[in-house]
Short mmCIF file of C-alpha atoms and ligand atoms in Angstrom, two decimals:
data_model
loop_
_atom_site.label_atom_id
_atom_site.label_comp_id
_atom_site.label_asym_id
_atom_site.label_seq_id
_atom_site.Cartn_x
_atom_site.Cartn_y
_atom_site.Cartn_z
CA UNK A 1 -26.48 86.57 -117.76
CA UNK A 2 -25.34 89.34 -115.97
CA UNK A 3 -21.41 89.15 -113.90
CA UNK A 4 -21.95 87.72 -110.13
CA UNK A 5 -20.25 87.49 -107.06
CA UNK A 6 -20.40 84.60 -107.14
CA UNK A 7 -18.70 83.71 -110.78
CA UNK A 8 -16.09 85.60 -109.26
CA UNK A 9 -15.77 83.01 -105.98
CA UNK A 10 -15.59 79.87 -108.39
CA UNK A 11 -13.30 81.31 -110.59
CA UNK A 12 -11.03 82.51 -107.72
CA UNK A 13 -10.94 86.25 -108.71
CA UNK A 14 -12.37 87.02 -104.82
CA UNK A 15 -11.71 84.98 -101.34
CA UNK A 16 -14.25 82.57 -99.88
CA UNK A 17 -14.02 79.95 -97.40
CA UNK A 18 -14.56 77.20 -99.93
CA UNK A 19 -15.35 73.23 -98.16
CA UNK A 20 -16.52 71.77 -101.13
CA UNK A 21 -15.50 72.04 -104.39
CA UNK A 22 -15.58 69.55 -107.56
CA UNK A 23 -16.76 69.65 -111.30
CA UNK A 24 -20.07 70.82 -110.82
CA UNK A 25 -20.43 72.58 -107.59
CA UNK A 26 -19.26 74.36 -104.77
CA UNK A 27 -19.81 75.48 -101.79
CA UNK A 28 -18.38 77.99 -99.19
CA UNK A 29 -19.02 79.84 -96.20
CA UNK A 30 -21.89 82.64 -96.33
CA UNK A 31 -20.38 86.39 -95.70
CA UNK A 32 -22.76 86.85 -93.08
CA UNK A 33 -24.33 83.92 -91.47
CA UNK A 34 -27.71 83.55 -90.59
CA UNK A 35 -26.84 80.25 -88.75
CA UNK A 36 -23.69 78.95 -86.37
CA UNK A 37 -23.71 77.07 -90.11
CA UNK A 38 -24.61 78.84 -93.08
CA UNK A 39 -22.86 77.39 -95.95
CA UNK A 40 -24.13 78.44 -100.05
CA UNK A 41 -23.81 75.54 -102.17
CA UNK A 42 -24.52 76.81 -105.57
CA UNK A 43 -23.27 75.20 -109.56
CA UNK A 44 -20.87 76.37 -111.50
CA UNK A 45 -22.84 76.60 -113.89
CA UNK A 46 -24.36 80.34 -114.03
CA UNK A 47 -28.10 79.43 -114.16
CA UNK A 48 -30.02 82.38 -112.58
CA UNK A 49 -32.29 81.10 -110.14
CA UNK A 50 -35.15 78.15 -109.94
CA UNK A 51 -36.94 80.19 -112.68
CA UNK A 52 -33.95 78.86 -115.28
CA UNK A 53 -33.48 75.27 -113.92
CA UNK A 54 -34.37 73.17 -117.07
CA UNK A 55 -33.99 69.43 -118.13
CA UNK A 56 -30.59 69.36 -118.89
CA UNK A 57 -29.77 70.95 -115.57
CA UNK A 58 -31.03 67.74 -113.59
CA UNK A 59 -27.41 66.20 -113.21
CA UNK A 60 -26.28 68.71 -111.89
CA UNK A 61 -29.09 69.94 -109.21
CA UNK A 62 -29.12 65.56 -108.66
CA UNK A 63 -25.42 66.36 -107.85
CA UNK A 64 -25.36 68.95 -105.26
CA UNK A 65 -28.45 67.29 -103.62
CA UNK A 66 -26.08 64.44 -103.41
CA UNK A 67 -23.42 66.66 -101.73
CA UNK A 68 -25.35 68.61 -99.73
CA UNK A 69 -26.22 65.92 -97.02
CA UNK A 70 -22.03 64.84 -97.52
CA UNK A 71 -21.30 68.93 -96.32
CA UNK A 72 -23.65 68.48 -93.78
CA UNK A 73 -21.93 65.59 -92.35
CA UNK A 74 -18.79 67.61 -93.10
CA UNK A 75 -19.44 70.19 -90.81
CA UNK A 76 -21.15 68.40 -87.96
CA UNK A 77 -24.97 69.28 -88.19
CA UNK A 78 -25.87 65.78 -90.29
CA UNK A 79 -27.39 64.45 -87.23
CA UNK A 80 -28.64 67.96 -85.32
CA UNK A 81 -30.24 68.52 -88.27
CA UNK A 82 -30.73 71.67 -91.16
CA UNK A 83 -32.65 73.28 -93.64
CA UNK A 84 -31.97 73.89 -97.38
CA UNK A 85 -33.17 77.29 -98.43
CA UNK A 86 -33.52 78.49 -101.88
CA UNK A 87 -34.65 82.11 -102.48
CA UNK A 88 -36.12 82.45 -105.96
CA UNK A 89 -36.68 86.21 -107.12
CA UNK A 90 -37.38 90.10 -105.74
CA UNK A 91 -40.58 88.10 -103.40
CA UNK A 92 -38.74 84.93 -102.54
CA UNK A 93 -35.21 87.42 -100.91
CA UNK A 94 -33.27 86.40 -104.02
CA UNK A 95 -29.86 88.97 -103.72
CA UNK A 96 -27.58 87.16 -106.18
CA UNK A 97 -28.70 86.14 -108.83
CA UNK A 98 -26.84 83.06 -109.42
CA UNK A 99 -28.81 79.61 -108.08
CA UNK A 100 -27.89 79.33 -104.76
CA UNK A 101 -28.63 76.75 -102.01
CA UNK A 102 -28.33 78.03 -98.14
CA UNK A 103 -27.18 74.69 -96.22
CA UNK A 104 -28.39 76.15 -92.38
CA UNK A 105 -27.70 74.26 -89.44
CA UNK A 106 -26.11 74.73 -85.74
CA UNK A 107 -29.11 75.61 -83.89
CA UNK A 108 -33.18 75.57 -83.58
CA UNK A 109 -34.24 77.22 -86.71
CA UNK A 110 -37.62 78.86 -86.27
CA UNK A 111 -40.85 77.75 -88.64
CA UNK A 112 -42.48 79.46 -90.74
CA UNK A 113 -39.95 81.54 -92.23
CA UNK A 114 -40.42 85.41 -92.63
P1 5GP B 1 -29.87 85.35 -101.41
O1 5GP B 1 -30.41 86.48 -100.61
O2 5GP B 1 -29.59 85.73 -102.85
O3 5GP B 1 -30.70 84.09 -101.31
O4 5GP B 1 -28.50 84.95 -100.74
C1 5GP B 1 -27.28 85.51 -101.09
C2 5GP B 1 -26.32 85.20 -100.00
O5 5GP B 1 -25.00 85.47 -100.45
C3 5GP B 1 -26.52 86.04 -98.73
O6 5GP B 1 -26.76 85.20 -97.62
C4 5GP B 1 -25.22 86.83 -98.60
O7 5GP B 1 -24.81 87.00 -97.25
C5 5GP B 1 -24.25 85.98 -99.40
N1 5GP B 1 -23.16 86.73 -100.00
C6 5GP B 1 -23.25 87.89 -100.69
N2 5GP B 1 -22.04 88.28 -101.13
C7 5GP B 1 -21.16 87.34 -100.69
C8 5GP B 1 -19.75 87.19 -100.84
O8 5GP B 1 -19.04 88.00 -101.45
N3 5GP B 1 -19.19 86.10 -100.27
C9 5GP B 1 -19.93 85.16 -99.60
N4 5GP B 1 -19.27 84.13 -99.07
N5 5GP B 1 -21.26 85.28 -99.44
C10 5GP B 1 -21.87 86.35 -100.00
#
């Protein structure tokens, strides 16, 4: 699998605003927010998107669905209310291609998506 940004945020190599980190996952501010919250919550393991999710991986996605709703409370939008995005592939907007969960929350999103 090819080098990512986003390798380089869990190993520490570039900056992110990082609120929750532990074995398994992460998760950190998004560069440019599409939300008043837009946090990426992604594994450290490098699997490439939802195309490469296999059995083994179901600890770990069980994990950060576990910790997702735990950020949200976090950061204040628990009860407001979010969405959980994940972009698979060139159709779906996928940019990085390391699995990637967009926690969005802080105002009225819009429905259906672009
Ligand atoms: P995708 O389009 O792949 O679903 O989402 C990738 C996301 O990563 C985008 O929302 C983009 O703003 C974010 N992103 C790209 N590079 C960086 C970076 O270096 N740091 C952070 N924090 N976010 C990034």
């Amino acid at each position: 699998m090819a080098e990512t940004i986003f390798l380089k945020i869990i190993r520490g190599e570039i900056p992110a605003k990082v609120v929750h980190e532990d074995d398994l996952c992460m998760a950190f501010h998004d560069i440019a927010p599409k939300a008043p919250v837009h946090v990426l919550v992604i594994p450290k393991k490098p699997i490439e998107s939802v195309n490469d999710i296999d059995e083994d991986d179901i600890p770990i996605l069980g994990h950060i669905w576990a910790t997702i709703p735990k950020i949200a409370q976090q950061l204040g939008i628990a009860q407001s209310g979010y969405r959980v995005v994940v972009n698979c592939g060139a159709d779906g907007g996928q940019e990085v291609a390391h699995l990637h969960f967009h926690l969005l929350g802080g105002r009225k999103l819009t429905w259906p998506p672009g």
